[in-house]
Amino acid sequence: MKSSLNDRAAWAESGWLPLILFVVTILTRIPFASQYLYHWDSVNMAFGIEKFDVLNGAPQFPGYIVYVVLGQLMNALIGSPQTTMVLISVVCSGLAAVALYYLGRDMFNPVTGLIASVFLIASPLVWFYGEIALPHAPDLFVITWVVWMLYRIMQGDTRLLWFTAVVMALLGGFRQQDLLFLGPVALFALYRIGVRRLMIFTAVGFVFTLLWFIPLTQNAGGIQAYLAGSSGFSAAFFNSTSLLAGAGFTGLRRNLFLKLIPYTLYAWSLAIVPALIYWGVKLPVQWRVWLRSRRAWFIALWIAPTLAFYIIIHMGQQGLVFVFMPALFLLSAEASYRLLNARPNLLWASTAAVALAGTAIFLFAPEYPLGGSDLRLLTNATIRTADRLRADEIATVRASFDPTHTVLVSEGWRYTEYYLPEYELVRISVGSKYEVNEGQILDV
């Protein structure tokens, strides 16, 4: 039996495996890709790819300039911002699977890396965001990649030091708050490299940060205009969700119980089971050992800052959990390995069962499995419904109303601006679900 597991471990370390994981991910995403811009932010990104103007919401603050420039470069060949962004999501989903395999291999062992990658590929939430025009799948990839390099550096592989500084700087231009979230784990990984190297690392990161920060602020009319616009944009969300801004229990309930916990559980899916079984038993009796483990501290510092921000300040859409989900997939994979390493056939069967369950949820689960609107799942059905409704809306308006004699009144006016630009438009803003101003008309 041990020989059998060793054979599988050798296969899990095959040089072909990362390519297989990448190709499998790509092939499972392509047939289900969305056809229309799925989210309000998708429309903002599309406008930004066509003409970057952060003050006018193209895209929204903080600007996502590295993502938008990547989109502009690809769109020069493709000619469709929607198709461009979906292609980026598909490819980055595959790259995220590869990056997590390498992280799991180096943090634990090749089998754990493989299982974690399978959990990621089959996660219904990861699958969903790999099909739509939003930057969350790229975010998942780059964060996992950065964390892998930081872990290698912590283990003594300083060859990656300067390259990591460059990638982290570019990550800041991709999604600025990621640097805040990864700051503690980066400091923990780097504090032993020496003051001189740390200063050079910081200098390299600063220089490459300026490469995106200067054009971003210039586009906004200067740094003061950019900071003022960014502050105003953040306040529009944080004032109704942040405990520090007086949202109180309503904000806590929204951030933690209505968003963070459900989104995390959905992304984790059945992969949570081995983690609960193994770590749930070990944590109460081995916590003193873990306090002395650099690996345990590394994982904790990766997860904790993001959770604190999402609970106290603001939790947005579901894909934001991708900052820490790779860590949870790793913990589940290592739990599976430790529970079943003596029974390899059962180990792989249970891994396959988790993967099949996640696949079935994404492919076959309805958008509202309980009816009504209380429990909503992001699945293939959600994408198909959104595409159909958007196509029907555009076709109906154009077939029924002459733009020279029609004024459209729209709460989802950003879509209308993009898909029906020939019509006059009255914009209505309404408070979002689960926020203190839910359902209130905020602006006309």
Coordinates of C-alpha atoms in Angstrom, one line a residue:
M1 CA 0.0 0.0 0.0
K2 CA 2.8 2.4 0.8
S3 CA 4.5 1.5 -2.5
S4 CA 1.2 2.4 -4.2
L5 CA 1.1 5.8 -2.6
N6 CA 4.8 6.4 -3.5
D7 CA 4.0 5.6 -7.1
R8 CA 1.2 8.1 -7.1
A9 CA 3.4 10.7 -5.4
A10 CA 6.0 10.2 -8.1
W11 CA 3.3 10.8 -10.7
A12 CA 2.2 13.9 -8.8
E13 CA 5.7 15.3 -9.2
S14 CA 5.7 14.7 -13.0
G15 CA 6.9 17.6 -15.1
W16 CA 3.9 17.2 -17.3
L17 CA 1.4 17.6 -14.4
P18 CA 1.3 21.4 -14.4
L19 CA 0.6 21.4 -18.1
I20 CA -2.2 18.9 -17.6
L21 CA -3.8 20.9 -14.9
F22 CA -3.6 24.0 -17.0
V23 CA -5.1 22.4 -20.1
V24 CA -7.9 20.6 -18.1
T25 CA -8.9 23.9 -16.6
I26 CA -8.9 25.7 -19.9
L27 CA -11.0 23.0 -21.6
T28 CA -13.6 22.9 -18.9
R29 CA -14.1 26.7 -19.0
I30 CA -14.3 27.4 -22.7
P31 CA -17.8 25.8 -23.3
F32 CA -19.5 27.8 -20.6
A33 CA -18.0 31.3 -21.1
S34 CA -20.4 34.2 -20.8
Q35 CA -21.5 36.2 -23.9
Y36 CA -22.4 39.5 -22.3
L37 CA -20.8 41.7 -19.6
Y38 CA -22.0 40.1 -16.4
H39 CA -21.5 42.7 -13.7
W40 CA -21.6 46.5 -13.4
D41 CA -17.9 46.4 -12.8
S42 CA -17.5 44.4 -16.0
V43 CA -19.0 47.3 -17.9
N44 CA -16.7 49.8 -16.2
M45 CA -13.7 47.6 -17.2
A46 CA -15.0 47.4 -20.8
F47 CA -15.2 51.2 -20.9
G48 CA -11.7 51.4 -19.5
I49 CA -10.3 49.1 -22.1
E50 CA -11.9 51.3 -24.8
K51 CA -10.8 54.6 -23.2
F52 CA -9.2 54.7 -19.7
D53 CA -10.8 57.5 -17.6
V54 CA -10.9 56.6 -13.9
L55 CA -12.7 59.8 -12.9
N56 CA -15.6 58.8 -15.1
G57 CA -15.7 55.2 -13.9
A58 CA -13.8 53.7 -16.7
P59 CA -13.0 51.7 -14.7
Q60 CA -14.1 52.5 -11.1
F61 CA -11.6 53.5 -8.5
P62 CA -8.9 52.6 -7.6
G63 CA -8.3 52.1 -11.3
Y64 CA -7.0 48.5 -11.8
I65 CA -4.6 50.0 -14.4
V66 CA -2.4 47.0 -14.9
Y67 CA -5.5 44.8 -15.6
V68 CA -6.9 47.4 -17.9
V69 CA -3.6 47.8 -19.8
L70 CA -3.4 44.0 -20.2
G71 CA -6.9 44.1 -21.5
Q72 CA -6.1 46.9 -23.9
L73 CA -3.1 45.0 -25.3
M74 CA -5.2 41.9 -25.9
N75 CA -8.2 43.8 -27.2
A76 CA -6.1 45.3 -29.9
L77 CA -6.0 41.8 -31.4
I78 CA -9.4 40.6 -30.3
G79 CA -11.6 43.7 -30.8
S80 CA -14.1 42.9 -28.1
P81 CA -13.6 43.9 -24.4
Q82 CA -16.1 41.2 -23.3
T83 CA -14.2 38.4 -25.1
T84 CA -10.9 39.8 -24.1
M85 CA -11.7 39.8 -20.4
V86 CA -13.3 36.4 -20.5
L87 CA -10.2 35.0 -22.2
I88 CA -8.0 36.5 -19.5
S89 CA -10.2 34.9 -16.8
V90 CA -10.1 31.5 -18.5
V91 CA -6.3 31.5 -18.9
C92 CA -5.7 32.9 -15.4
S93 CA -7.9 30.1 -14.0
G94 CA -5.5 27.6 -15.5
L95 CA -2.5 29.5 -14.3
A96 CA -4.0 29.7 -10.8
A97 CA -4.4 25.9 -10.7
V98 CA -0.7 25.5 -11.7
A99 CA 0.5 28.1 -9.1
L100 CA -1.4 26.4 -6.3
Y101 CA 0.1 23.0 -7.3
Y102 CA 3.6 24.4 -7.0
L103 CA 2.7 26.1 -3.7
G104 CA 1.2 23.0 -2.2
R105 CA 4.2 20.9 -3.5
D106 CA 6.7 23.2 -1.8
M107 CA 4.7 23.9 1.4
F108 CA 3.7 20.2 2.0
N109 CA 4.3 17.6 -0.8
P110 CA 3.4 17.0 -4.4
V111 CA 0.3 15.0 -3.6
T112 CA -1.1 17.8 -1.5
G113 CA -0.3 20.2 -4.2
L114 CA -2.2 18.1 -6.8
I115 CA -5.2 17.7 -4.5
A116 CA -5.4 21.4 -3.7
S117 CA -5.2 22.2 -7.4
V118 CA -8.1 19.8 -8.1
F119 CA -10.1 21.4 -5.4
L120 CA -9.5 24.8 -6.9
I121 CA -10.4 23.7 -10.5
A122 CA -13.6 22.1 -9.4
S123 CA -14.7 24.9 -7.0
P124 CA -18.1 26.2 -8.3
L125 CA -17.2 29.8 -7.4
V126 CA -13.7 29.6 -9.0
W127 CA -15.4 28.0 -12.1
F128 CA -18.0 30.8 -12.2
Y129 CA -15.4 33.6 -12.1
G130 CA -13.4 31.9 -14.8
E131 CA -16.3 32.3 -17.2
I132 CA -17.0 36.0 -16.8
A133 CA -15.4 39.4 -17.6
L134 CA -14.1 40.4 -14.1
P135 CA -10.5 40.5 -12.7
H136 CA -11.1 38.0 -9.9
A137 CA -9.7 34.9 -11.7
P138 CA -6.5 36.9 -12.6
D139 CA -6.4 38.1 -9.0
L140 CA -6.6 34.5 -7.8
F141 CA -3.6 33.6 -10.0
V142 CA -1.3 36.5 -9.2
I143 CA -2.0 36.2 -5.4
T144 CA -1.2 32.5 -5.4
W145 CA 1.9 33.1 -7.5
V146 CA 3.1 35.8 -5.2
V147 CA 2.5 33.7 -2.1
W148 CA 4.3 30.8 -3.6
M149 CA 7.4 33.0 -4.3
L150 CA 7.2 34.5 -0.8
Y151 CA 7.2 31.0 0.7
R152 CA 10.2 30.0 -1.4
I153 CA 12.0 33.0 -0.2
M154 CA 11.1 32.3 3.5
Q155 CA 12.6 28.8 2.9
G156 CA 15.9 30.3 1.7
D157 CA 15.5 30.6 -2.1
T158 CA 16.5 34.2 -2.5
R159 CA 16.9 33.8 -6.2
L160 CA 13.3 34.9 -6.5
L161 CA 13.7 38.0 -4.4
W162 CA 13.9 40.8 -7.0
F163 CA 11.4 39.2 -9.3
T164 CA 9.0 38.9 -6.4
A165 CA 9.4 42.6 -5.7
V166 CA 8.5 43.3 -9.4
V167 CA 5.4 41.1 -9.4
M168 CA 4.2 42.5 -6.0
A169 CA 4.5 46.0 -7.4
L170 CA 2.5 45.0 -10.5
L171 CA 0.0 43.3 -8.2
G172 CA -0.6 46.7 -6.6
G173 CA -1.5 48.1 -10.0
F174 CA -3.8 45.2 -10.6
R175 CA -5.7 45.6 -7.3
Q176 CA -4.2 47.9 -4.8
Q177 CA -5.8 46.5 -1.7
D178 CA -4.0 43.2 -2.3
L179 CA -0.7 44.8 -1.1
L180 CA -2.5 45.7 2.1
F181 CA -3.8 42.1 2.6
L182 CA -0.4 40.4 1.7
G183 CA 1.7 42.9 3.5
P184 CA 1.9 41.0 6.8
V185 CA 2.8 37.7 5.3
A186 CA 5.3 39.4 3.0
L187 CA 7.1 41.0 6.0
F188 CA 7.1 37.6 7.8
A189 CA 8.6 35.9 4.8
L190 CA 11.2 38.5 4.2
Y191 CA 12.4 39.7 7.6
R192 CA 15.3 37.2 7.7
I193 CA 16.8 38.2 4.4
G194 CA 18.8 41.1 6.0
V195 CA 18.4 44.8 6.1
R196 CA 20.3 45.5 2.9
R197 CA 18.3 43.1 0.8
L198 CA 15.1 44.3 2.3
M199 CA 15.9 47.9 1.4
I200 CA 16.7 46.9 -2.1
F201 CA 13.5 44.8 -2.3
T202 CA 11.6 47.8 -1.2
A203 CA 13.3 50.1 -3.7
V204 CA 12.7 47.8 -6.6
G205 CA 9.1 47.5 -5.6
F206 CA 8.8 51.3 -5.3
V207 CA 10.3 51.9 -8.8
F208 CA 7.9 49.4 -10.4
T209 CA 5.0 50.8 -8.5
L210 CA 5.7 54.3 -9.9
L211 CA 5.5 52.8 -13.4
W212 CA 1.7 52.4 -13.0
F213 CA 1.0 54.9 -10.2
I214 CA 2.3 57.9 -12.2
P215 CA 0.1 57.4 -15.3
L216 CA -2.8 56.4 -13.1
T217 CA -2.7 59.7 -11.2
Q218 CA -2.0 61.7 -14.3
N219 CA -5.1 60.3 -15.9
A220 CA -7.1 61.5 -12.9
G221 CA -5.6 65.0 -13.1
G222 CA -2.9 64.7 -10.5
I223 CA -2.4 62.9 -7.2
Q224 CA -4.7 65.1 -5.2
A225 CA -7.6 64.6 -7.6
Y226 CA -6.9 60.9 -7.6
L227 CA -6.9 60.6 -3.9
A228 CA -10.0 62.7 -3.5
G229 CA -11.9 60.6 -6.1
S230 CA -10.7 57.4 -4.5
S231 CA -11.7 58.5 -1.0
G232 CA -15.1 59.5 -2.3
F233 CA -15.6 56.2 -4.1
S234 CA -14.6 54.2 -1.0
A235 CA -16.9 56.3 1.3
A236 CA -19.9 55.5 -0.8
F237 CA -19.4 51.8 0.1
F238 CA -17.8 51.9 3.5
N239 CA -20.2 54.4 5.1
S240 CA -23.0 51.9 4.9
T241 CA -20.9 48.7 5.7
S242 CA -18.0 49.6 8.0
L243 CA -18.2 49.1 11.7
L244 CA -15.8 52.1 12.0
A245 CA -18.2 54.3 10.1
G246 CA -21.2 53.5 12.3
A247 CA -22.8 50.6 10.4
G248 CA -23.0 48.7 13.7
F249 CA -24.6 45.3 13.8
T250 CA -26.2 45.8 10.4
G251 CA -22.8 46.2 8.9
L252 CA -21.4 43.2 10.8
R253 CA -24.4 41.1 9.8
R254 CA -24.0 42.1 6.2
N255 CA -20.2 41.6 6.0
L256 CA -19.9 38.4 8.0
F257 CA -23.1 36.4 8.0
L258 CA -24.7 37.4 4.7
K259 CA -21.6 37.6 2.6
L260 CA -18.2 36.4 3.9
I261 CA -19.3 33.1 5.4
P262 CA -21.7 32.0 2.7
Y263 CA -19.3 33.0 -0.1
T264 CA -16.4 31.2 1.6
L265 CA -18.5 28.0 2.1
Y266 CA -19.7 28.1 -1.5
A267 CA -16.2 28.4 -2.8
W268 CA -14.9 25.7 -0.5
S269 CA -17.8 23.4 -1.3
L270 CA -17.2 19.8 -0.1
A271 CA -13.5 20.3 0.2
I272 CA -14.3 21.7 3.6
V273 CA -15.1 18.2 4.9
P274 CA -11.5 16.9 5.3
A275 CA -10.4 20.2 6.8
L276 CA -13.1 20.0 9.5
I277 CA -12.4 16.4 10.2
Y278 CA -8.7 16.6 10.6
W279 CA -7.9 20.2 11.7
G280 CA -11.0 20.3 13.9
V281 CA -9.5 17.5 15.9
K282 CA -5.9 18.5 15.8
L283 CA -6.2 22.2 16.5
P284 CA -7.4 21.9 20.1
V285 CA -4.6 19.5 21.1
Q286 CA -1.7 20.8 18.9
W287 CA -2.1 24.5 19.0
R288 CA 1.1 25.0 21.0
V289 CA 3.1 23.1 18.3
W290 CA 1.5 25.3 15.6
L291 CA 2.5 28.4 17.5
R292 CA 6.2 27.4 17.0
S293 CA 5.6 26.6 13.3
R294 CA 6.7 29.2 10.7
R295 CA 4.5 27.5 8.2
A296 CA 1.5 27.8 10.4
W297 CA 2.2 31.5 11.0
F298 CA 2.7 32.0 7.3
I299 CA -0.7 30.6 6.5
A300 CA -2.3 32.6 9.4
L301 CA -0.8 35.8 8.3
W302 CA -1.9 35.2 4.7
I303 CA -5.6 34.7 5.8
A304 CA -6.1 36.9 8.8
P305 CA -5.7 40.5 7.4
T306 CA -8.2 39.9 4.6
L307 CA -10.7 38.4 7.0
A308 CA -10.3 41.3 9.4
F309 CA -10.9 43.9 6.6
Y310 CA -13.9 42.1 5.2
I311 CA -15.6 41.7 8.6
I312 CA -14.9 45.2 9.9
I313 CA -14.8 47.4 6.8
H314 CA -16.4 46.0 3.7
M315 CA -17.2 42.7 2.0
G316 CA -18.1 43.1 -1.7
Q317 CA -18.9 40.5 -4.3
Q318 CA -18.1 36.8 -4.0
G319 CA -14.8 36.7 -5.9
L320 CA -13.1 38.7 -3.2
V321 CA -12.7 35.5 -1.1
F322 CA -10.1 34.5 -3.7
V323 CA -7.4 36.4 -1.7
F324 CA -7.4 33.6 0.9
M325 CA -9.2 30.7 -0.7
P326 CA -6.0 29.0 -2.0
A327 CA -4.9 28.7 1.7
L328 CA -8.1 26.9 2.5
F329 CA -7.8 24.6 -0.5
L330 CA -4.3 23.8 0.8
L331 CA -5.5 23.0 4.3
S332 CA -8.2 20.8 2.9
A333 CA -5.8 19.0 0.6
E334 CA -3.2 18.4 3.4
A335 CA -6.0 17.2 5.7
S336 CA -7.1 14.7 3.0
Y337 CA -3.5 13.5 2.6
R338 CA -2.9 13.0 6.4
L339 CA -6.2 11.3 6.9
L340 CA -5.9 8.9 4.0
N341 CA -2.3 8.6 3.0
A342 CA -2.2 5.0 4.2
R343 CA -5.2 4.2 1.9
P344 CA -4.3 5.8 -1.4
N345 CA -7.3 4.4 -3.4
L346 CA -9.6 6.0 -0.9
L347 CA -7.6 9.2 -1.0
W348 CA -8.0 9.6 -4.7
A349 CA -11.6 8.5 -4.7
S350 CA -12.5 11.1 -2.0
T351 CA -10.7 13.8 -4.0
A352 CA -12.6 12.8 -7.1
A353 CA -15.9 12.9 -5.2
V354 CA -15.2 16.4 -4.0
A355 CA -14.3 17.4 -7.6
L356 CA -17.4 15.8 -9.0
A357 CA -19.6 17.5 -6.4
G358 CA -18.2 20.9 -7.2
T359 CA -18.5 20.3 -11.0
A360 CA -22.1 19.2 -10.6
I361 CA -23.0 22.2 -8.5
F362 CA -21.6 24.6 -11.1
L363 CA -23.0 22.8 -14.2
F364 CA -26.4 21.7 -13.0
A365 CA -27.5 23.6 -9.9
P366 CA -30.2 26.2 -10.5
E367 CA -29.5 29.9 -9.7
Y368 CA -32.2 29.8 -6.9
P369 CA -32.2 26.3 -5.6
L370 CA -34.8 27.0 -2.9
G371 CA -37.0 29.3 -5.0
G372 CA -37.5 32.9 -4.2
S373 CA -34.5 35.1 -3.9
D374 CA -33.0 34.3 -0.5
L375 CA -30.4 31.7 -1.6
R376 CA -28.6 32.5 -4.9
L377 CA -25.9 30.4 -6.3
L378 CA -23.4 31.5 -8.9
T379 CA -23.6 28.7 -11.4
N380 CA -23.7 28.0 -15.1
A381 CA -27.5 28.7 -14.9
T382 CA -26.7 32.1 -13.5
I383 CA -24.5 33.0 -16.5
R384 CA -27.0 31.6 -19.0
T385 CA -29.9 33.6 -17.4
A386 CA -27.9 36.8 -17.3
D387 CA -26.9 36.4 -21.0
R388 CA -30.4 35.7 -22.0
L389 CA -31.9 38.6 -20.1
R390 CA -29.3 41.0 -21.5
A391 CA -29.9 39.8 -25.0
D392 CA -33.6 40.0 -24.7
E393 CA -33.5 43.5 -23.1
I394 CA -31.3 44.9 -25.9
A395 CA -33.4 43.3 -28.7
T396 CA -36.7 44.4 -27.2
V397 CA -35.7 48.0 -26.6
R398 CA -34.3 48.3 -30.1
A399 CA -37.3 46.6 -31.8
S400 CA -39.9 48.6 -29.8
F401 CA -38.6 52.1 -29.2
D402 CA -37.1 54.6 -31.6
P403 CA -34.1 56.2 -30.0
T404 CA -35.0 59.6 -31.5
H405 CA -38.3 59.6 -29.5
T406 CA -37.4 57.6 -26.4
V407 CA -35.8 58.3 -23.0
L408 CA -34.8 55.2 -21.0
V409 CA -35.1 55.3 -17.2
S410 CA -32.7 52.7 -15.8
E411 CA -31.4 51.6 -12.4
G412 CA -28.9 49.4 -14.2
W413 CA -27.9 52.4 -16.3
R414 CA -24.2 51.4 -16.8
Y415 CA -25.3 48.5 -19.0
T416 CA -27.6 50.8 -20.9
E417 CA -24.8 53.2 -21.6
Y418 CA -22.7 50.4 -23.0
Y419 CA -25.2 48.3 -25.0
L420 CA -27.7 51.0 -26.0
P421 CA -25.6 54.2 -26.3
E422 CA -28.0 55.7 -28.9
Y423 CA -30.7 56.3 -26.3
E424 CA -31.2 59.2 -24.0
L425 CA -30.9 58.0 -20.4
V426 CA -32.2 58.9 -16.9
R427 CA -30.0 57.3 -14.3
I428 CA -31.4 56.1 -11.0
S429 CA -29.2 54.9 -8.1
V430 CA -30.7 52.6 -5.5
G431 CA -29.2 51.3 -2.2
S432 CA -27.7 47.8 -2.6
K433 CA -29.1 44.7 -0.9
Y434 CA -28.0 44.0 2.7
E435 CA -26.8 47.6 3.2
V436 CA -28.3 50.1 5.6
N437 CA -29.7 52.1 2.6
E438 CA -31.1 49.0 0.9
G439 CA -33.9 49.9 -1.6
Q440 CA -33.6 53.6 -1.1
I441 CA -33.4 55.9 -4.1
L442 CA -30.0 57.6 -3.6
D443 CA -29.8 59.7 -6.7
V444 CA -31.6 60.5 -10.0

